[in-house]
Amino acid sequence: MSKIKIEGGHKLTGTVNISGAKNSAVALIPAAILCDEETSIINVPNISDVDSLEEILKYLKADVKREEDHVTINCQNMTNKCIPHELSSKLRASYYFMGALLGKFHEVDMHFPGGCSIGKRPIDLHLKGFRELGATVYEKDDHIIIKAKELTGNKIYLDIPSVGATINIMLAAVKAKGTTIIENAAQEPEIVNVAMYLNNMGAQITGAGSNLIKITGVSTLTKAIHEVIPDRIEAGTYLIIASLLGENLKINKVIPNHLESLVSKLKEAGVNMEIGNDYIRVNKVNEYKAINIKTLVYPGFPTDLQQPMIPFLTQCHGISKVEETIWENRFQNIMDTIKMGANIEVENNKVAYVKGKTPLKGENVSATDLRGGASMLICGLIAEGITVIDNINFILRGYDNIVNKLKEVGANIELID
Ligand code: EPZ
């Protein structure tokens, strides 16, 4: 099945259960390589990015068992060999194998990671961190080789608070000799989830979630069972959908304070929400007002919810300004949104002005990337008539069981060939 067909305009009511966070699970699974015993991760989302990581671990002869949302991994007998392009290019997060294999074997040989075309996706800060821990990094043809006689703790300043670089350096430093300090570290909740997993194995990491993380190297990491935190971006996506179509729609299994920036912007637009300790319930209203959004690193407004917010803004009275400050190419979904009737102007690919309230009509459209695909799906849910979205593999990379989750609360949505 390669397309999603939606008949828009159906109210949504009932409960949507949020799965484990993609951007946490894709780091936790490679991190398991560092464990010297068997280890388990629970609440793992059923998404193709996790399938791709499982494939890489099995390629490296690690022992991986996956039953529903449980993954059990034993890397005691794994081999360290070059990860080929067809595996590493399936997702951006394959880069976590760099930090994990370097931390365990002091040597990595792998082709470059993949990922959505939302920007250049450099990894210079990851490599800077590895070098400052004592590794040499060189590229041969189109793969990268990182080696270290030994890894020694160091003070590493991140020019940009990069999520990936923060986690990757943590993975490489956790068994290094001495202490590593990461300055200007990213503060996303997924980083805390990974640090807690490593600490459960016996690592000594403090400060995760702040801009200064301290890692004191240890020699062994032992058995640990760890849970993936709820996916704040999946939850935010459903919260936006609920604001548009929800009648007593409950978004369940969330951590509300991971969603504070989105909740405050939706409230500013006029959305009324009941915030529970692990859920948010929404009853849509028909009159929302335009708001301005500027994407920032956590705890600012998340760039991953910028694209899902666009359909919501088309339904807000007035002109909303959307500034994307993290990625240089994250408005690819705007073209097809305009094709559905939206009134949007984009200024040098950095700022979008969305004029509302504009009714959308069903069209044949494409997913351009993961969150752009989610944005088109939301457009289809509110549009009049039928919308067919192709290239939906982008969407299935990051949203667990999204078609059934929406069907169960009343959407007229199905997978088609
Ligand atoms: C993570 O990507 C997420 N992906 C992204 O989510 C998310 O958009 C991003 O963080 C920002 O929150 C995963 O966790 C797998 P960064 P990552 O390193 O780690 C620049 C989704 O939709 N940069 O924080 O790749 C970079 O160009 C995905 O789920 C460098 O310059 O993002 C960007 O401008 C999309 N050099 C900024 O930093 C580097 O070495 C933030 O990137 C690394 C990054």
PDB file of N, CA, C and O in Angstrom, residues 40-89:
ATOM      1  N   SER A  40      16.885  -4.619  27.617  1.00  0.00           N
ATOM      2  CA  SER A  40      15.561  -4.517  26.979  1.00  0.00           C
ATOM      3  C   SER A  40      15.049  -3.086  26.993  1.00  0.00           C
ATOM      4  O   SER A  40      15.287  -2.341  27.945  1.00  0.00           O
ATOM      5  N   ILE A  41      14.327  -2.758  25.929  1.00  0.00           N
ATOM      6  CA  ILE A  41      13.708  -1.430  25.822  1.00  0.00           C
ATOM      7  C   ILE A  41      12.226  -1.653  25.559  1.00  0.00           C
ATOM      8  O   ILE A  41      11.852  -2.481  24.709  1.00  0.00           O
ATOM      9  N   ILE A  42      11.369  -0.974  26.338  1.00  0.00           N
ATOM     10  CA  ILE A  42       9.920  -1.168  26.162  1.00  0.00           C
ATOM     11  C   ILE A  42       9.262   0.142  25.718  1.00  0.00           C
ATOM     12  O   ILE A  42       9.873   1.199  25.778  1.00  0.00           O
ATOM     13  N   ASN A  43       8.000  -0.006  25.223  1.00  0.00           N
ATOM     14  CA  ASN A  43       7.263   1.132  24.651  1.00  0.00           C
ATOM     15  C   ASN A  43       7.948   1.670  23.397  1.00  0.00           C
ATOM     16  O   ASN A  43       7.953   2.862  23.126  1.00  0.00           O
ATOM     17  N   VAL A  44       8.521   0.731  22.615  1.00  0.00           N
ATOM     18  CA  VAL A  44       9.175   1.110  21.349  1.00  0.00           C
ATOM     19  C   VAL A  44       8.088   1.253  20.279  1.00  0.00           C
ATOM     20  O   VAL A  44       7.259   0.351  20.123  1.00  0.00           O
ATOM     21  N   PRO A  45       8.055   2.353  19.547  1.00  0.00           N
ATOM     22  CA  PRO A  45       7.005   2.534  18.544  1.00  0.00           C
ATOM     23  C   PRO A  45       7.178   1.582  17.363  1.00  0.00           C
ATOM     24  O   PRO A  45       8.323   1.208  17.046  1.00  0.00           O
ATOM     25  N   ASN A  46       6.059   1.191  16.746  1.00  0.00           N
ATOM     26  CA  ASN A  46       6.116   0.284  15.597  1.00  0.00           C
ATOM     27  C   ASN A  46       6.201   1.140  14.326  1.00  0.00           C
ATOM     28  O   ASN A  46       5.186   1.423  13.684  1.00  0.00           O
ATOM     29  N   ILE A  47       7.415   1.588  14.001  1.00  0.00           N
ATOM     30  CA  ILE A  47       7.637   2.476  12.850  1.00  0.00           C
ATOM     31  C   ILE A  47       8.797   1.941  12.020  1.00  0.00           C
ATOM     32  O   ILE A  47       9.643   1.192  12.532  1.00  0.00           O
ATOM     33  N   SER A  48       8.882   2.340  10.770  1.00  0.00           N
ATOM     34  CA  SER A  48       9.900   1.744   9.893  1.00  0.00           C
ATOM     35  C   SER A  48      11.317   2.171  10.279  1.00  0.00           C
ATOM     36  O   SER A  48      12.276   1.448  10.015  1.00  0.00           O
ATOM     37  N   ASP A  49      11.474   3.321  10.943  1.00  0.00           N
ATOM     38  CA  ASP A  49      12.827   3.684  11.402  1.00  0.00           C
ATOM     39  C   ASP A  49      13.364   2.643  12.384  1.00  0.00           C
ATOM     40  O   ASP A  49      14.554   2.318  12.372  1.00  0.00           O
ATOM     41  N   VAL A  50      12.481   2.110  13.230  1.00  0.00           N
ATOM     42  CA  VAL A  50      12.925   1.081  14.186  1.00  0.00           C
ATOM     43  C   VAL A  50      13.266  -0.201  13.426  1.00  0.00           C
ATOM     44  O   VAL A  50      14.278  -0.865  13.710  1.00  0.00           O
ATOM     45  N   ASP A  51      12.467  -0.529  12.402  1.00  0.00           N
ATOM     46  CA  ASP A  51      12.775  -1.706  11.562  1.00  0.00           C
ATOM     47  C   ASP A  51      14.183  -1.568  10.969  1.00  0.00           C
ATOM     48  O   ASP A  51      14.965  -2.518  10.951  1.00  0.00           O
ATOM     49  N   SER A  52      14.507  -0.373  10.494  1.00  0.00           N
ATOM     50  CA  SER A  52      15.811  -0.139   9.842  1.00  0.00           C
ATOM     51  C   SER A  52      16.959  -0.317  10.835  1.00  0.00           C
ATOM     52  O   SER A  52      17.996  -0.905  10.508  1.00  0.00           O
ATOM     53  N   LEU A  53      16.770   0.145  12.057  1.00  0.00           N
ATOM     54  CA  LEU A  53      17.830   0.007  13.073  1.00  0.00           C
ATOM     55  C   LEU A  53      18.008  -1.453  13.464  1.00  0.00           C
ATOM     56  O   LEU A  53      19.132  -1.937  13.639  1.00  0.00           O
ATOM     57  N   GLU A  54      16.892  -2.178  13.553  1.00  0.00           N
ATOM     58  CA  GLU A  54      16.941  -3.610  13.873  1.00  0.00           C
ATOM     59  C   GLU A  54      17.724  -4.348  12.794  1.00  0.00           C
ATOM     60  O   GLU A  54      18.564  -5.208  13.074  1.00  0.00           O
ATOM     61  N   GLU A  55      17.509  -3.929  11.536  1.00  0.00           N
ATOM     62  CA  GLU A  55      18.208  -4.538  10.391  1.00  0.00           C
ATOM     63  C   GLU A  55      19.724  -4.312  10.518  1.00  0.00           C
ATOM     64  O   GLU A  55      20.516  -5.232  10.308  1.00  0.00           O
ATOM     65  N   ILE A  56      20.116  -3.125  10.907  1.00  0.00           N
ATOM     66  CA  ILE A  56      21.554  -2.828  11.053  1.00  0.00           C
ATOM     67  C   ILE A  56      22.150  -3.650  12.193  1.00  0.00           C
ATOM     68  O   ILE A  56      23.214  -4.268  12.038  1.00  0.00           O
ATOM     69  N   LEU A  57      21.452  -3.713  13.317  1.00  0.00           N
ATOM     70  CA  LEU A  57      21.971  -4.501  14.451  1.00  0.00           C
ATOM     71  C   LEU A  57      22.144  -5.966  14.044  1.00  0.00           C
ATOM     72  O   LEU A  57      23.159  -6.596  14.339  1.00  0.00           O
ATOM     73  N   LYS A  58      21.160  -6.511  13.319  1.00  0.00           N
ATOM     74  CA  LYS A  58      21.251  -7.926  12.899  1.00  0.00           C
ATOM     75  C   LYS A  58      22.372  -8.102  11.877  1.00  0.00           C
ATOM     76  O   LYS A  58      23.074  -9.115  11.878  1.00  0.00           O
ATOM     77  N   TYR A  59      22.576  -7.099  11.038  1.00  0.00           N
ATOM     78  CA  TYR A  59      23.682  -7.149  10.067  1.00  0.00           C
ATOM     79  C   TYR A  59      25.014  -7.242  10.813  1.00  0.00           C
ATOM     80  O   TYR A  59      25.945  -7.913  10.385  1.00  0.00           O
ATOM     81  N   LEU A  60      25.066  -6.588  11.985  1.00  0.00           N
ATOM     82  CA  LEU A  60      26.290  -6.621  12.818  1.00  0.00           C
ATOM     83  C   LEU A  60      26.275  -7.820  13.769  1.00  0.00           C
ATOM     84  O   LEU A  60      27.054  -7.888  14.721  1.00  0.00           O
ATOM     85  N   LYS A  61      25.369  -8.773  13.476  1.00  0.00           N
ATOM     86  CA  LYS A  61      25.297 -10.031  14.231  1.00  0.00           C
ATOM     87  C   LYS A  61      24.942  -9.830  15.717  1.00  0.00           C
ATOM     88  O   LYS A  61      25.328 -10.633  16.571  1.00  0.00           O
ATOM     89  N   ALA A  62      24.297  -8.744  16.036  1.00  0.00           N
ATOM     90  CA  ALA A  62      23.778  -8.602  17.402  1.00  0.00           C
ATOM     91  C   ALA A  62      22.534  -9.477  17.494  1.00  0.00           C
ATOM     92  O   ALA A  62      21.887  -9.768  16.490  1.00  0.00           O
ATOM     93  N   ASP A  63      22.214  -9.889  18.728  1.00  0.00           N
ATOM     94  CA  ASP A  63      21.034 -10.737  18.938  1.00  0.00           C
ATOM     95  C   ASP A  63      19.865  -9.804  19.282  1.00  0.00           C
ATOM     96  O   ASP A  63      19.923  -9.100  20.292  1.00  0.00           O
ATOM     97  N   VAL A  64      18.872  -9.738  18.382  1.00  0.00           N
ATOM     98  CA  VAL A  64      17.749  -8.804  18.579  1.00  0.00           C
ATOM     99  C   VAL A  64      16.423  -9.558  18.548  1.00  0.00           C
ATOM    100  O   VAL A  64      16.165 -10.309  17.611  1.00  0.00           O
ATOM    101  N   LYS A  65      15.628  -9.389  19.599  1.00  0.00           N
ATOM    102  CA  LYS A  65      14.285 -10.001  19.628  1.00  0.00           C
ATOM    103  C   LYS A  65      13.262  -8.882  19.818  1.00  0.00           C
ATOM    104  O   LYS A  65      13.432  -8.025  20.687  1.00  0.00           O
ATOM    105  N   ARG A  66      12.214  -8.857  18.963  1.00  0.00           N
ATOM    106  CA  ARG A  66      11.221  -7.785  19.036  1.00  0.00           C
ATOM    107  C   ARG A  66       9.845  -8.427  19.154  1.00  0.00           C
ATOM    108  O   ARG A  66       9.419  -9.178  18.297  1.00  0.00           O
ATOM    109  N   GLU A  67       9.164  -8.179  20.281  1.00  0.00           N
ATOM    110  CA  GLU A  67       7.797  -8.676  20.459  1.00  0.00           C
ATOM    111  C   GLU A  67       6.920  -7.478  20.802  1.00  0.00           C
ATOM    112  O   GLU A  67       7.099  -6.857  21.856  1.00  0.00           O
ATOM    113  N   GLU A  68       6.036  -7.123  19.855  1.00  0.00           N
ATOM    114  CA  GLU A  68       5.203  -5.912  20.028  1.00  0.00           C
ATOM    115  C   GLU A  68       6.092  -4.711  20.359  1.00  0.00           C
ATOM    116  O   GLU A  68       7.012  -4.422  19.599  1.00  0.00           O
ATOM    117  N   ASP A  69       5.893  -4.063  21.538  1.00  0.00           N
ATOM    118  CA  ASP A  69       6.684  -2.844  21.765  1.00  0.00           C
ATOM    119  C   ASP A  69       7.919  -3.112  22.628  1.00  0.00           C
ATOM    120  O   ASP A  69       8.548  -2.202  23.136  1.00  0.00           O
ATOM    121  N   HIS A  70       8.250  -4.435  22.794  1.00  0.00           N
ATOM    122  CA  HIS A  70       9.461  -4.785  23.552  1.00  0.00           C
ATOM    123  C   HIS A  70      10.584  -5.145  22.586  1.00  0.00           C
ATOM    124  O   HIS A  70      10.372  -5.921  21.656  1.00  0.00           O
ATOM    125  N   VAL A  71      11.787  -4.607  22.823  1.00  0.00           N
ATOM    126  CA  VAL A  71      12.966  -5.021  22.041  1.00  0.00           C
ATOM    127  C   VAL A  71      14.038  -5.480  23.031  1.00  0.00           C
ATOM    128  O   VAL A  71      14.356  -4.745  23.965  1.00  0.00           O
ATOM    129  N   THR A  72      14.522  -6.725  22.835  1.00  0.00           N
ATOM    130  CA  THR A  72      15.608  -7.227  23.689  1.00  0.00           C
ATOM    131  C   THR A  72      16.852  -7.395  22.834  1.00  0.00           C
ATOM    132  O   THR A  72      16.772  -7.967  21.736  1.00  0.00           O
ATOM    133  N   ILE A  73      17.954  -6.842  23.284  1.00  0.00           N
ATOM    134  CA  ILE A  73      19.178  -6.783  22.467  1.00  0.00           C
ATOM    135  C   ILE A  73      20.352  -7.314  23.272  1.00  0.00           C
ATOM    136  O   ILE A  73      20.509  -6.985  24.450  1.00  0.00           O
ATOM    137  N   ASN A  74      21.170  -8.185  22.627  1.00  0.00           N
ATOM    138  CA  ASN A  74      22.399  -8.663  23.270  1.00  0.00           C
ATOM    139  C   ASN A  74      23.538  -8.539  22.272  1.00  0.00           C
ATOM    140  O   ASN A  74      23.515  -9.174  21.219  1.00  0.00           O
ATOM    141  N   CYS A  75      24.491  -7.679  22.603  1.00  0.00           N
ATOM    142  CA  CYS A  75      25.577  -7.367  21.665  1.00  0.00           C
ATOM    143  C   CYS A  75      26.899  -8.002  22.063  1.00  0.00           C
ATOM    144  O   CYS A  75      27.969  -7.624  21.584  1.00  0.00           O
ATOM    145  N   GLN A  76      26.825  -8.993  22.972  1.00  0.00           N
ATOM    146  CA  GLN A  76      28.083  -9.607  23.465  1.00  0.00           C
ATOM    147  C   GLN A  76      28.855 -10.262  22.328  1.00  0.00           C
ATOM    148  O   GLN A  76      30.074 -10.305  22.344  1.00  0.00           O
ATOM    149  N   ASN A  77      28.144 -10.803  21.331  1.00  0.00           N
ATOM    150  CA  ASN A  77      28.859 -11.509  20.251  1.00  0.00           C
ATOM    151  C   ASN A  77      28.771 -10.788  18.914  1.00  0.00           C
ATOM    152  O   ASN A  77      28.909 -11.413  17.861  1.00  0.00           O
ATOM    153  N   MET A  78      28.494  -9.515  18.954  1.00  0.00           N
ATOM    154  CA  MET A  78      28.326  -8.792  17.680  1.00  0.00           C
ATOM    155  C   MET A  78      29.676  -8.599  16.983  1.00  0.00           C
ATOM    156  O   MET A  78      30.735  -8.718  17.599  1.00  0.00           O
ATOM    157  N   THR A  79      29.630  -8.334  15.665  1.00  0.00           N
ATOM    158  CA  THR A  79      30.884  -8.041  14.943  1.00  0.00           C
ATOM    159  C   THR A  79      30.852  -6.560  14.553  1.00  0.00           C
ATOM    160  O   THR A  79      29.784  -5.987  14.344  1.00  0.00           O
ATOM    161  N   ASN A  80      32.066  -5.988  14.447  1.00  0.00           N
ATOM    162  CA  ASN A  80      32.135  -4.581  14.066  1.00  0.00           C
ATOM    163  C   ASN A  80      32.647  -4.518  12.627  1.00  0.00           C
ATOM    164  O   ASN A  80      33.813  -4.768  12.371  1.00  0.00           O
ATOM    165  N   LYS A  81      31.739  -4.260  11.685  1.00  0.00           N
ATOM    166  CA  LYS A  81      32.180  -4.199  10.282  1.00  0.00           C
ATOM    167  C   LYS A  81      31.490  -3.026   9.608  1.00  0.00           C
ATOM    168  O   LYS A  81      30.589  -2.405  10.184  1.00  0.00           O
ATOM    169  N   CYS A  82      31.896  -2.728   8.380  1.00  0.00           N
ATOM    170  CA  CYS A  82      31.393  -1.544   7.693  1.00  0.00           C
ATOM    171  C   CYS A  82      29.875  -1.653   7.478  1.00  0.00           C
ATOM    172  O   CYS A  82      29.378  -2.644   6.965  1.00  0.00           O
ATOM    173  N   ILE A  83      29.165  -0.621   7.889  1.00  0.00           N
ATOM    174  CA  ILE A  83      27.703  -0.584   7.667  1.00  0.00           C
ATOM    175  C   ILE A  83      27.471  -0.022   6.267  1.00  0.00           C
ATOM    176  O   ILE A  83      27.860   1.122   5.984  1.00  0.00           O
ATOM    177  N   PRO A  84      26.869  -0.828   5.389  1.00  0.00           N
ATOM    178  CA  PRO A  84      26.751  -0.420   3.984  1.00  0.00           C
ATOM    179  C   PRO A  84      25.754   0.694   3.760  1.00  0.00           C
ATOM    180  O   PRO A  84      24.870   0.938   4.594  1.00  0.00           O
ATOM    181  N   HIS A  85      25.884   1.348   2.604  1.00  0.00           N
ATOM    182  CA  HIS A  85      25.040   2.494   2.262  1.00  0.00           C
ATOM    183  C   HIS A  85      23.559   2.145   2.283  1.00  0.00           C
ATOM    184  O   HIS A  85      22.739   2.917   2.800  1.00  0.00           O
ATOM    185  N   GLU A  86      23.233   0.933   1.777  1.00  0.00           N
ATOM    186  CA  GLU A  86      21.787   0.644   1.682  1.00  0.00           C
ATOM    187  C   GLU A  86      21.136   0.534   3.064  1.00  0.00           C
ATOM    188  O   GLU A  86      19.936   0.693   3.204  1.00  0.00           O
ATOM    189  N   LEU A  87      21.955   0.326   4.099  1.00  0.00           N
ATOM    190  CA  LEU A  87      21.370   0.281   5.451  1.00  0.00           C
ATOM    191  C   LEU A  87      21.480   1.645   6.130  1.00  0.00           C
ATOM    192  O   LEU A  87      20.520   2.161   6.692  1.00  0.00           O
ATOM    193  N   SER A  88      22.658   2.282   6.047  1.00  0.00           N
ATOM    194  CA  SER A  88      22.867   3.546   6.791  1.00  0.00           C
ATOM    195  C   SER A  88      22.038   4.687   6.197  1.00  0.00           C
ATOM    196  O   SER A  88      21.630   5.600   6.907  1.00  0.00           O
ATOM    197  N   SER A  89      21.713   4.593   4.918  1.00  0.00           N
ATOM    198  CA  SER A  89      21.028   5.735   4.267  1.00  0.00           C
ATOM    199  C   SER A  89      19.521   5.713   4.462  1.00  0.00           C
ATOM    200  O   SER A  89      18.812   6.616   4.034  1.00  0.00           O
TER     201      SER A  89
END
